[in-house]
Amino acid sequence: MILMDKDEQKRLKNRISELGREKRRLEGKLDKANRELGELRASERRAQAEMSDAQAAARRFRATHRQLSATYAAAAGAAGKEVRKVQGKIARVERDVSSLKAQIARAEQNIGETHSTLNAG
């Protein structure tokens, strides 16, 4: 059994509170990142649908309407660029989510270790 004075116990309790606040802050960031990820995935789906529509239109009009086909092909290219841009954002947010989950796990571990130290005293 570890002997600790009141100041040490108070310090450890304050540390537990501080770690709990940090964990809640990180969980808030994780929720925000997950919401952003959902919005980005919806945006990606819309951009992919737009790209598919433009590609289909380009195929339909290619034979008889060369100029219109070029316009639709350009629209498909722009939509494809948007898809890639959104996919890059999704990858970034997924990395953020992964990092936040790791930080939360570390915060939970620190809380547990601090509780153990406090309870041992």
Tab-separated table of C-alpha atoms in Angstrom:
chain	number	residue	atom	x	y	z
A	1	MET	CA	0.000	0.000	0.000
A	2	ILE	CA	1.334	3.405	-0.985
A	3	LEU	CA	1.068	6.090	1.654
A	4	MET	CA	0.154	9.510	0.349
A	5	ASP	CA	-0.745	12.728	2.033
A	6	LYS	CA	-3.881	14.788	1.456
A	7	ASP	CA	-2.105	17.099	-0.987
A	8	GLU	CA	-1.040	14.142	-3.123
A	9	GLN	CA	-4.587	12.723	-3.052
A	10	LYS	CA	-5.994	16.124	-4.009
A	11	ARG	CA	-3.459	16.455	-6.825
A	12	LEU	CA	-4.396	13.024	-8.184
A	13	LYS	CA	-8.123	13.795	-7.978
A	14	ASN	CA	-7.523	17.064	-9.830
A	15	ARG	CA	-5.530	15.152	-12.450
A	16	ILE	CA	-8.420	12.709	-12.882
A	17	SER	CA	-10.810	15.640	-13.389
A	18	GLU	CA	-8.408	17.233	-15.864
A	19	LEU	CA	-8.068	13.974	-17.801
A	20	GLY	CA	-11.847	13.560	-17.825
A	21	ARG	CA	-12.262	17.050	-19.293
A	22	GLU	CA	-9.631	16.282	-21.918
A	23	LYS	CA	-11.405	13.028	-22.799
A	24	ARG	CA	-14.751	14.839	-23.176
A	25	ARG	CA	-13.093	17.512	-25.337
A	26	LEU	CA	-11.592	14.828	-27.570
A	27	GLU	CA	-14.920	13.004	-27.775
A	28	GLY	CA	-16.520	16.271	-28.906
A	29	LYS	CA	-13.885	16.639	-31.610
A	30	LEU	CA	-14.491	13.020	-32.620
A	31	ASP	CA	-18.245	13.633	-32.908
A	32	LYS	CA	-17.591	16.720	-35.039
A	33	ALA	CA	-15.150	14.797	-37.255
A	34	ASN	CA	-17.656	11.955	-37.667
A	35	ARG	CA	-20.378	14.456	-38.669
A	36	GLU	CA	-18.002	16.056	-41.169
A	37	LEU	CA	-17.123	12.619	-42.508
A	38	GLY	CA	-20.821	11.844	-43.039
A	39	GLU	CA	-21.325	15.141	-44.855
A	40	LEU	CA	-18.268	14.522	-47.029
A	41	ARG	CA	-19.431	11.019	-47.921
A	42	ALA	CA	-22.825	12.429	-48.936
A	43	SER	CA	-21.030	15.057	-51.019
A	44	GLU	CA	-18.920	12.333	-52.598
A	45	ARG	CA	-22.049	10.350	-53.506
A	46	ARG	CA	-23.624	13.446	-55.086
A	47	ALA	CA	-20.455	14.230	-57.052
A	48	GLN	CA	-20.175	10.627	-58.252
A	49	ALA	CA	-23.823	10.659	-59.347
A	50	GLU	CA	-23.226	13.925	-61.208
A	51	MET	CA	-20.132	12.443	-62.843
A	52	SER	CA	-22.045	9.311	-63.882
A	53	ASP	CA	-24.882	11.405	-65.321
A	54	ALA	CA	-22.441	13.550	-67.274
A	55	GLN	CA	-20.577	10.492	-68.574
A	56	ALA	CA	-23.831	8.853	-69.647
A	57	ALA	CA	-24.948	12.044	-71.376
A	58	ALA	CA	-21.583	12.287	-73.137
A	59	ARG	CA	-21.992	8.748	-74.453
A	60	ARG	CA	-25.559	9.438	-75.633
A	61	PHE	CA	-24.677	12.553	-77.558
A	62	ARG	CA	-21.197	11.639	-78.806
A	63	ALA	CA	-22.214	10.327	-82.213
A	64	THR	CA	-24.408	13.194	-83.369
A	65	HIS	CA	-23.530	16.151	-81.198
A	66	ARG	CA	-19.751	16.504	-80.971
A	67	GLN	CA	-19.819	19.944	-79.370
A	68	LEU	CA	-22.396	18.949	-76.764
A	69	SER	CA	-20.442	15.775	-76.098
A	70	ALA	CA	-17.314	17.815	-75.385
A	71	THR	CA	-19.292	19.977	-72.965
A	72	TYR	CA	-20.599	16.932	-71.115
A	73	ALA	CA	-17.145	15.347	-71.126
A	74	ALA	CA	-15.748	18.522	-69.546
A	75	ALA	CA	-18.528	18.406	-66.946
A	76	ALA	CA	-17.697	14.762	-66.227
A	77	GLY	CA	-14.021	15.687	-65.828
A	78	ALA	CA	-14.880	18.515	-63.437
A	79	ALA	CA	-17.181	16.234	-61.462
A	80	GLY	CA	-14.416	13.620	-61.324
A	81	LYS	CA	-12.040	16.243	-59.980
A	82	GLU	CA	-14.618	17.116	-57.303
A	83	VAL	CA	-14.938	13.422	-56.394
A	84	ARG	CA	-11.167	13.155	-55.950
A	85	LYS	CA	-11.098	16.355	-53.898
A	86	VAL	CA	-13.853	15.084	-51.595
A	87	GLN	CA	-12.157	11.694	-51.321
A	88	GLY	CA	-8.977	13.479	-50.191
A	89	LYS	CA	-10.968	15.328	-47.538
A	90	ILE	CA	-12.572	12.066	-46.428
A	91	ALA	CA	-9.139	10.472	-46.049
A	92	ARG	CA	-7.978	13.441	-43.947
A	93	VAL	CA	-11.041	13.293	-41.696
A	94	GLU	CA	-10.692	9.511	-41.345
A	95	ARG	CA	-7.088	10.039	-40.199
A	96	ASP	CA	-8.321	12.692	-37.741
A	97	VAL	CA	-10.972	10.292	-36.417
A	98	SER	CA	-8.378	7.557	-35.981
A	99	SER	CA	-6.029	9.946	-34.181
A	100	LEU	CA	-8.812	11.205	-31.905
A	101	LYS	CA	-9.806	7.638	-31.030
A	102	ALA	CA	-6.185	6.893	-30.079
A	103	GLN	CA	-6.017	10.079	-27.977
A	104	ILE	CA	-9.259	9.139	-26.203
A	105	ALA	CA	-7.894	5.652	-25.508
A	106	ARG	CA	-4.738	7.204	-24.023
A	107	ALA	CA	-6.837	9.587	-21.918
A	108	GLU	CA	-8.926	6.662	-20.636
A	109	GLN	CA	-5.745	4.743	-19.823
A	110	ASN	CA	-4.312	7.757	-17.976
A	111	ILE	CA	-7.543	8.117	-16.005
A	112	GLY	CA	-7.438	4.434	-15.057
A	113	GLU	CA	-3.797	4.605	-14.019
A	114	THR	CA	-4.416	7.737	-11.968
A	115	HIS	CA	-7.424	6.109	-10.294
A	116	SER	CA	-5.278	3.069	-9.498
A	117	THR	CA	-2.583	5.259	-7.968
A	118	LEU	CA	-5.159	7.160	-5.943
A	119	ASN	CA	-6.861	3.983	-4.737
A	120	ALA	CA	-3.534	2.377	-3.837
A	121	GLY	CA	-2.860	5.253	-1.446
